[in-house]
mmCIF file of C-alpha atoms in Angstrom:
data_model
loop_
_atom_site.group_PDB
_atom_site.id
_atom_site.type_symbol
_atom_site.label_atom_id
_atom_site.label_comp_id
_atom_site.label_asym_id
_atom_site.label_seq_id
_atom_site.Cartn_x
_atom_site.Cartn_y
_atom_site.Cartn_z
ATOM 1 C CA MET A 16 -17.463 18.214 6.808
ATOM 2 C CA LEU A 17 -14.269 16.239 6.276
ATOM 3 C CA GLU A 18 -14.680 12.470 6.346
ATOM 4 C CA THR A 19 -12.804 10.930 9.257
ATOM 5 C CA THR A 20 -11.654 7.330 9.374
ATOM 6 C CA PRO A 21 -9.723 5.321 11.984
ATOM 7 C CA SER A 22 -6.070 4.651 11.153
ATOM 8 C CA SER A 23 -6.678 0.929 10.794
ATOM 9 C CA GLU A 24 -9.161 1.570 7.986
ATOM 10 C CA VAL A 25 -7.122 4.143 6.061
ATOM 11 C CA ALA A 26 -5.689 1.420 3.829
ATOM 12 C CA GLN A 27 -9.217 0.778 2.542
ATOM 13 C CA LEU A 28 -9.822 4.399 1.568
ATOM 14 C CA PRO A 29 -9.668 5.011 -2.169
ATOM 15 C CA PRO A 30 -7.676 8.000 -3.458
ATOM 16 C CA GLU A 31 -10.964 9.705 -4.371
ATOM 17 C CA VAL A 32 -11.707 10.221 -0.661
ATOM 18 C CA PHE A 33 -8.531 12.228 -0.143
ATOM 19 C CA ARG A 34 -9.128 14.243 -3.302
ATOM 20 C CA GLU A 35 -12.678 15.007 -2.195
ATOM 21 C CA ASN A 36 -11.447 16.115 1.227
ATOM 22 C CA LEU A 37 -8.917 18.414 -0.379
ATOM 23 C CA ARG A 38 -11.613 19.873 -2.634
ATOM 24 C CA LYS A 39 -13.817 20.505 0.410
ATOM 25 C CA LEU A 40 -10.974 22.284 2.139
ATOM 26 C CA ASP A 41 -10.279 24.419 -0.919
ATOM 27 C CA ARG A 42 -13.976 25.303 -1.270
ATOM 28 C CA ARG A 43 -14.245 26.289 2.371
ATOM 29 C CA GLN A 44 -11.171 28.534 2.121
ATOM 30 C CA TRP A 45 -12.548 30.088 -1.058
ATOM 31 C CA TRP A 46 -15.876 30.810 0.641
ATOM 32 C CA LEU A 47 -14.066 32.301 3.621
ATOM 33 C CA TRP A 48 -12.116 34.789 1.546
ATOM 34 C CA SER A 49 -15.124 35.534 -0.637
ATOM 35 C CA SER A 50 -17.212 36.178 2.461
ATOM 36 C CA THR A 51 -14.505 38.467 3.806
ATOM 37 C CA VAL A 52 -14.529 40.596 0.683
ATOM 38 C CA LEU A 53 -18.325 40.581 0.555
ATOM 39 C CA VAL A 54 -18.697 41.623 4.181
ATOM 40 C CA LEU A 55 -16.175 44.427 3.770
ATOM 41 C CA VAL A 56 -18.108 45.702 0.779
ATOM 42 C CA LEU A 57 -21.414 45.462 2.664
ATOM 43 C CA MET A 58 -19.905 47.252 5.663
ATOM 44 C CA THR A 59 -18.708 50.059 3.440
ATOM 45 C CA ILE A 60 -22.138 50.366 1.850
ATOM 46 C CA ALA A 61 -23.846 50.265 5.240
ATOM 47 C CA VAL A 62 -21.653 52.981 6.714
ATOM 48 C CA ALA A 63 -22.151 55.108 3.626
ATOM 49 C CA SER A 64 -25.936 54.627 3.757
ATOM 50 C CA PHE A 65 -26.042 55.704 7.393
ATOM 51 C CA ALA A 66 -23.726 58.635 6.956
ATOM 52 C CA PHE A 67 -25.071 59.945 3.656
ATOM 53 C CA PRO A 68 -28.413 61.248 5.057
ATOM 54 C CA ALA A 69 -26.477 63.064 7.766
ATOM 55 C CA LEU A 70 -24.464 64.883 5.146
ATOM 56 C CA LEU A 71 -27.684 66.182 3.601
ATOM 57 C CA SER A 72 -29.161 67.209 6.979
ATOM 58 C CA ILE A 73 -28.806 70.821 8.019
ATOM 59 C CA GLU A 74 -29.264 70.186 11.719
ATOM 60 C CA GLN A 75 -26.094 69.313 13.611
ATOM 61 C CA GLY A 76 -28.021 67.120 16.052
ATOM 62 C CA GLY A 77 -29.388 65.002 13.252
ATOM 63 C CA TYR A 78 -25.896 64.574 11.844
ATOM 64 C CA SER A 79 -24.590 63.346 15.190
ATOM 65 C CA PHE A 80 -27.480 60.880 15.498
ATOM 66 C CA TYR A 81 -26.869 59.338 12.094
ATOM 67 C CA LEU A 82 -23.130 59.225 12.693
ATOM 68 C CA ASN A 83 -23.675 57.492 16.012
ATOM 69 C CA GLN A 84 -25.938 54.920 14.372
ATOM 70 C CA SER A 85 -23.318 54.334 11.668
ATOM 71 C CA VAL A 86 -20.604 53.669 14.231
ATOM 72 C CA ARG A 87 -22.820 51.245 16.148
ATOM 73 C CA ALA A 88 -23.734 49.404 12.954
ATOM 74 C CA LEU A 89 -20.058 49.190 12.011
ATOM 75 C CA VAL A 90 -19.121 47.775 15.405
ATOM 76 C CA GLY A 91 -21.943 45.249 15.162
ATOM 77 C CA PHE A 92 -20.826 44.089 11.738
ATOM 78 C CA VAL A 93 -17.228 43.788 12.925
ATOM 79 C CA LEU A 94 -18.243 41.667 15.935
ATOM 80 C CA ILE A 95 -20.478 39.380 13.914
ATOM 81 C CA PHE A 96 -17.890 38.949 11.183
ATOM 82 C CA SER A 97 -15.112 38.314 13.737
ATOM 83 C CA VAL A 98 -17.139 35.500 15.287
ATOM 84 C CA TYR A 99 -17.777 34.097 11.822
ATOM 85 C CA LEU A 100 -14.053 34.226 10.956
ATOM 86 C CA VAL A 101 -13.079 32.471 14.193
ATOM 87 C CA TYR A 102 -15.648 29.754 13.531
ATOM 88 C CA GLN A 103 -14.512 29.194 9.968
ATOM 89 C CA GLN A 104 -10.835 29.170 10.932
ATOM 90 C CA SER A 105 -11.511 26.569 13.640
ATOM 91 C CA ILE A 106 -13.268 24.378 11.067
ATOM 92 C CA ILE A 107 -10.391 24.743 8.586
ATOM 93 C CA ILE A 108 -7.814 23.910 11.273
ATOM 94 C CA ARG A 109 -9.789 20.837 12.294
ATOM 95 C CA MET A 110 -10.087 19.740 8.667
ATOM 96 C CA ARG A 111 -6.355 20.183 8.110
ATOM 97 C CA ASN A 112 -5.537 18.165 11.227
ATOM 98 C CA GLN A 113 -7.868 15.371 10.177
ATOM 99 C CA LEU A 114 -6.394 15.322 6.698
ATOM 100 C CA ALA A 115 -2.862 15.326 8.125
ATOM 101 C CA ASP A 116 -3.759 12.347 10.338
ATOM 102 C CA GLN A 117 -5.113 10.471 7.325
ATOM 103 C CA ILE A 118 -1.990 11.183 5.294
ATOM 104 C CA GLN A 119 0.249 10.106 8.185
ATOM 105 C CA SER A 120 -1.731 6.898 8.598
ATOM 106 C CA LEU A 121 -1.538 6.291 4.869
ATOM 107 C CA ALA A 122 2.245 6.772 5.000
ATOM 108 C CA LYS A 123 2.452 4.145 7.745
ATOM 109 C CA VAL A 124 0.339 1.759 5.705
ATOM 110 C CA GLN A 125 2.572 2.373 2.683
ATOM 111 C CA SER A 126 5.659 1.691 4.779
ATOM 112 C CA LEU A 127 4.156 -1.578 6.028
ATOM 113 C CA THR A 128 3.197 -2.472 2.458
ATOM 114 C CA ASP A 129 6.774 -1.922 1.332
ATOM 115 C CA GLU A 130 8.063 -4.129 4.140
ATOM 116 C CA VAL A 131 5.612 -6.883 3.256
ATOM 117 C CA TYR A 132 6.621 -6.587 -0.400
ATOM 118 C CA LYS A 133 10.290 -6.918 0.515
ATOM 119 C CA LEU A 134 9.563 -9.991 2.610
ATOM 120 C CA ALA A 135 7.467 -11.551 -0.146
ATOM 121 C CA ALA A 136 9.471 -10.606 -3.244
ATOM 122 C CA LEU A 137 13.100 -10.184 -2.175
ATOM 123 C CA ASP A 138 15.739 -12.529 -0.850
ATOM 124 C CA GLN A 139 16.520 -11.376 2.681
ATOM 125 C CA LEU A 140 20.256 -12.103 2.548
ATOM 126 C CA THR A 141 21.227 -10.664 -0.829
ATOM 127 C CA GLY A 142 18.441 -8.183 -1.609
ATOM 128 C CA LEU A 143 17.903 -9.785 -5.014
ATOM 129 C CA TYR A 144 14.524 -11.096 -6.121
ATOM 130 C CA ASN A 145 13.642 -14.523 -4.776
ATOM 131 C CA ARG A 146 12.720 -17.623 -6.774
ATOM 132 C CA ARG A 147 8.956 -17.012 -6.710
ATOM 133 C CA SER A 148 9.292 -13.448 -7.976
ATOM 134 C CA GLY A 149 11.841 -14.514 -10.569
ATOM 135 C CA GLU A 150 9.558 -17.209 -11.967
ATOM 136 C CA GLN A 151 6.654 -14.750 -12.192
ATOM 137 C CA ARG A 152 8.853 -12.216 -13.958
ATOM 138 C CA LEU A 153 10.150 -14.889 -16.337
ATOM 139 C CA ALA A 154 6.590 -15.681 -17.456
ATOM 140 C CA GLU A 155 5.946 -11.955 -17.973
ATOM 141 C CA GLU A 156 9.136 -11.483 -19.989
ATOM 142 C CA ILE A 157 8.292 -14.475 -22.188
ATOM 143 C CA SER A 158 4.855 -12.989 -22.908
ATOM 144 C CA ARG A 159 6.461 -9.652 -23.721
ATOM 145 C CA ALA A 160 9.062 -11.283 -25.974
ATOM 146 C CA VAL A 161 6.318 -13.113 -27.875
ATOM 147 C CA ARG A 162 4.114 -10.016 -28.139
ATOM 148 C CA HIS A 163 6.867 -7.721 -29.418
ATOM 149 C CA GLU A 164 8.938 -10.404 -31.172
ATOM 150 C CA ARG A 165 12.058 -9.453 -29.244
ATOM 151 C CA PRO A 166 14.850 -11.707 -27.920
ATOM 152 C CA LEU A 167 15.065 -12.904 -24.337
ATOM 153 C CA THR A 168 18.096 -14.524 -22.736
ATOM 154 C CA VAL A 169 18.172 -16.460 -19.472
ATOM 155 C CA LEU A 170 21.513 -16.712 -17.669
ATOM 156 C CA LEU A 171 22.054 -19.195 -14.834
ATOM 157 C CA ILE A 172 25.020 -18.847 -12.464
ATOM 158 C CA ASP A 173 26.270 -21.260 -9.816
ATOM 159 C CA LEU A 174 28.991 -20.247 -7.338
ATOM 160 C CA ASP A 175 31.774 -22.835 -7.178
ATOM 161 C CA GLY A 176 33.002 -24.088 -3.840
ATOM 162 C CA LEU A 177 30.566 -22.280 -1.567
ATOM 163 C CA LYS A 178 30.176 -25.388 0.595
ATOM 164 C CA LEU A 179 33.944 -25.578 1.050
ATOM 165 C CA ILE A 180 33.986 -21.910 2.108
ATOM 166 C CA ASN A 181 31.281 -22.587 4.674
ATOM 167 C CA ASP A 182 33.144 -25.630 5.982
ATOM 168 C CA ARG A 183 36.529 -23.906 6.118
ATOM 169 C CA LEU A 184 35.651 -20.373 7.261
ATOM 170 C CA GLY A 185 32.107 -20.686 8.556
ATOM 171 C CA HIS A 186 28.685 -19.688 7.288
ATOM 172 C CA ALA A 187 29.358 -16.015 8.006
ATOM 173 C CA ALA A 188 32.058 -16.093 5.339
ATOM 174 C CA GLY A 189 29.709 -17.859 2.938
ATOM 175 C CA ASP A 190 27.009 -15.243 3.528
ATOM 176 C CA LEU A 191 29.545 -12.479 2.896
ATOM 177 C CA VAL A 192 30.508 -14.111 -0.401
ATOM 178 C CA LEU A 193 26.838 -14.354 -1.430
ATOM 179 C CA LYS A 194 26.176 -10.712 -0.578
ATOM 180 C CA GLY A 195 29.353 -9.507 -2.282
ATOM 181 C CA PHE A 196 28.638 -11.481 -5.439
ATOM 182 C CA SER A 197 25.025 -10.298 -5.485
ATOM 183 C CA ALA A 198 26.113 -6.679 -5.215
ATOM 184 C CA ARG A 199 28.557 -7.164 -8.085
ATOM 185 C CA LEU A 200 25.854 -8.909 -10.132
ATOM 186 C CA GLN A 201 23.388 -6.071 -9.553
ATOM 187 C CA LYS A 202 25.951 -3.567 -10.841
ATOM 188 C CA ALA A 203 26.877 -5.722 -13.838
ATOM 189 C CA ILE A 204 23.389 -5.818 -15.375
ATOM 190 C CA ARG A 205 21.212 -3.152 -16.969
ATOM 191 C CA GLY A 206 18.249 -1.461 -15.395
ATOM 192 C CA SER A 207 15.862 -3.496 -17.538
ATOM 193 C CA ASP A 208 17.463 -6.803 -16.444
ATOM 194 C CA LEU A 209 16.502 -8.789 -13.371
ATOM 195 C CA ALA A 210 18.840 -10.645 -10.996
ATOM 196 C CA VAL A 211 17.315 -13.502 -8.964
ATOM 197 C CA ARG A 212 18.678 -15.707 -6.234
ATOM 198 C CA LEU A 213 17.095 -19.085 -6.836
ATOM 199 C CA GLY A 214 18.424 -20.481 -3.586
ATOM 200 C CA GLY A 215 21.710 -21.546 -2.042
ATOM 201 C CA ASP A 216 24.487 -20.646 -4.488
ATOM 202 C CA GLU A 217 22.255 -20.510 -7.594
ATOM 203 C CA PHE A 218 21.358 -17.300 -9.430
ATOM 204 C CA MET A 219 19.282 -16.445 -12.470
ATOM 205 C CA VAL A 220 19.483 -13.321 -14.604
ATOM 206 C CA LEU A 221 16.779 -12.313 -17.073
ATOM 207 C CA LEU A 222 18.198 -10.328 -19.987
ATOM 208 C CA PRO A 223 15.486 -8.937 -22.288
ATOM 209 C CA GLU A 224 16.623 -7.831 -25.741
ATOM 210 C CA CYS A 225 20.131 -9.097 -25.078
ATOM 211 C CA ARG A 226 22.553 -10.535 -27.632
ATOM 212 C CA ALA A 227 25.100 -13.267 -26.972
ATOM 213 C CA ASP A 228 28.051 -10.851 -26.920
ATOM 214 C CA GLU A 229 26.257 -8.709 -24.336
ATOM 215 C CA VAL A 230 25.953 -11.737 -22.048
ATOM 216 C CA LYS A 231 29.726 -12.081 -22.221
ATOM 217 C CA HIS A 232 30.082 -8.434 -21.172
ATOM 218 C CA VAL A 233 27.999 -9.168 -18.080
ATOM 219 C CA LEU A 234 30.136 -12.193 -17.231
ATOM 220 C CA THR A 235 33.312 -10.182 -17.726
ATOM 221 C CA ARG A 236 32.112 -7.656 -15.132
ATOM 222 C CA LEU A 237 31.575 -10.498 -12.676
ATOM 223 C CA GLU A 238 35.082 -11.937 -13.014
ATOM 224 C CA GLY A 239 37.878 -11.200 -10.569
ATOM 225 C CA LEU A 240 35.803 -10.672 -7.423
ATOM 226 C CA ASP A 241 37.709 -11.299 -4.176
ATOM 227 C CA ILE A 242 36.137 -11.132 -0.726
ATOM 228 C CA GLU A 243 38.199 -10.364 2.379
ATOM 229 C CA TYR A 244 37.169 -12.187 5.545
ATOM 230 C CA SER A 245 39.146 -12.418 8.797
ATOM 231 C CA GLY A 246 42.468 -12.018 7.051
ATOM 232 C CA SER A 247 41.614 -14.529 4.331
ATOM 233 C CA THR A 248 40.941 -13.742 0.676
ATOM 234 C CA VAL A 249 38.121 -15.689 -0.923
ATOM 235 C CA SER A 250 37.946 -15.712 -4.727
ATOM 236 C CA CYS A 251 34.431 -15.886 -6.169
ATOM 237 C CA ARG A 252 34.485 -18.372 -9.020
ATOM 238 C CA PHE A 253 31.345 -19.459 -10.752
ATOM 239 C CA SER A 254 29.931 -21.612 -13.506
ATOM 240 C CA ARG A 255 27.550 -20.159 -16.042
ATOM 241 C CA GLY A 256 25.103 -21.237 -18.699
ATOM 242 C CA TRP A 257 22.699 -19.250 -20.834
ATOM 243 C CA THR A 258 20.265 -19.733 -23.670
ATOM 244 C CA ASP A 259 17.826 -17.719 -25.761
ATOM 245 C CA TYR A 260 14.090 -18.150 -25.702
ATOM 246 C CA LYS A 261 12.626 -20.169 -28.541
ATOM 247 C CA PRO A 262 9.072 -19.312 -29.634
ATOM 248 C CA GLY A 263 6.534 -21.743 -28.321
ATOM 249 C CA GLU A 264 8.495 -23.200 -25.391
ATOM 250 C CA THR A 265 7.349 -22.952 -21.794
ATOM 251 C CA PRO A 266 9.309 -21.286 -18.973
ATOM 252 C CA GLU A 267 10.190 -24.744 -17.636
ATOM 253 C CA GLU A 268 11.632 -25.798 -20.987
ATOM 254 C CA LEU A 269 13.646 -22.587 -21.251
ATOM 255 C CA LEU A 270 15.075 -23.040 -17.746
ATOM 256 C CA ARG A 271 15.876 -26.683 -18.454
ATOM 257 C CA ARG A 272 17.974 -25.754 -21.497
ATOM 258 C CA ALA A 273 19.763 -23.029 -19.524
ATOM 259 C CA ASP A 274 20.367 -25.519 -16.706
ATOM 260 C CA GLU A 275 21.887 -28.002 -19.160
ATOM 261 C CA ALA A 276 24.247 -25.294 -20.399
ATOM 262 C CA LEU A 277 25.175 -24.465 -16.791
ATOM 263 C CA TYR A 278 26.049 -28.024 -15.863
ATOM 264 C CA SER A 279 27.962 -28.476 -19.090
ATOM 265 C CA ASP A 280 30.143 -25.531 -18.080
ATOM 266 C CA LYS A 281 30.402 -26.890 -14.538
ATOM 267 C CA ARG A 282 31.624 -30.281 -15.802
ATOM 268 C CA ALA A 283 34.119 -28.618 -18.116
ATOM 269 C CA GLY A 284 35.460 -26.506 -15.255
ATOM 270 C CA LYS A 285 35.775 -29.532 -12.992
ATOM 271 C CA GLN A 286 37.698 -31.451 -15.636
ATOM 272 C CA MET A 287 39.988 -28.450 -16.184
ATOM 273 C CA ARG A 288 40.772 -28.234 -12.476
ATOM 274 C CA GLU A 289 41.505 -31.952 -12.330
ATOM 275 C CA LEU A 290 43.913 -31.641 -15.257
ATOM 276 C CA ASN A 291 45.704 -28.732 -13.581
ATOM 277 C CA GLN A 292 46.147 -30.559 -10.268
ATOM 278 C CA PRO A 293 49.674 -31.940 -9.742
ATOM 279 C CA LYS A 294 49.897 -35.715 -9.959
ATOM 280 C CA PRO A 295 50.812 -37.452 -6.702
ATOM 281 C CA VAL A 296 54.394 -38.760 -6.495
ATOM 282 C CA PRO A 297 54.424 -42.580 -6.044
ATOM 283 C CA GLN A 298 56.105 -43.726 -2.863
ATOM 284 C CA SER A 299 59.113 -46.001 -3.245
ATOM 285 C CA THR A 300 59.056 -49.375 -1.578
ATOM 286 C CA LEU A 301 62.070 -51.018 -0.063
#
């Protein structure tokens, strides 16, 4: 019989249980059809065995007797086999229903697992990977880079002026900027890359097997993003810093060098904006 398990315990069932249940169902169906063919053959032989002596008998009465016995035997076989078919079909239907319930319960468990994974691994606002997942992936990419002797680039991005946007237009505008920039970032990278929101306005991008000129292509795709909010246009400007992995350094050391490059770019951008600001006109005194 098919193994039945409550829905709450389906998550603990190994895949072998479902495969075994499917094999049992297939075997039972095979036996049903084999039995059908076998019974039909036996019925044919039985009718022939009853009727054949009557064909050799000269007396008409004897022929009628054997023919009557053949018909009764045929009816008996049909009744017995019909009951057997109904029984087997009921078992197969019950097995299919039980298997369908297990699959449905497993689908629910899988859906819950996906939700838990999203809560644990993804940033809820932007849909990018969160800091914890990004740090785990960074360690994996470093191991892969060392094992295959391939380059690995870490890019850090910091949105400029997000606090001013929140203060001027509200946090809803700031959240819209974060989501819009994250969507643009996800489109700007390759399928093998990983975009991470470290927190606040900070992002990290892991770029395996990426050259310096390819990093610039990614940054070019991020430029020129404007977000519309309540009749206002918000330009997404950002600072950036990236570095390549050096053999032997730890993930913390790699991130520290990328962070230094980021803040170097941030200081340069701040100085550029200060130089471009108009100088105040001195007031005349009487």
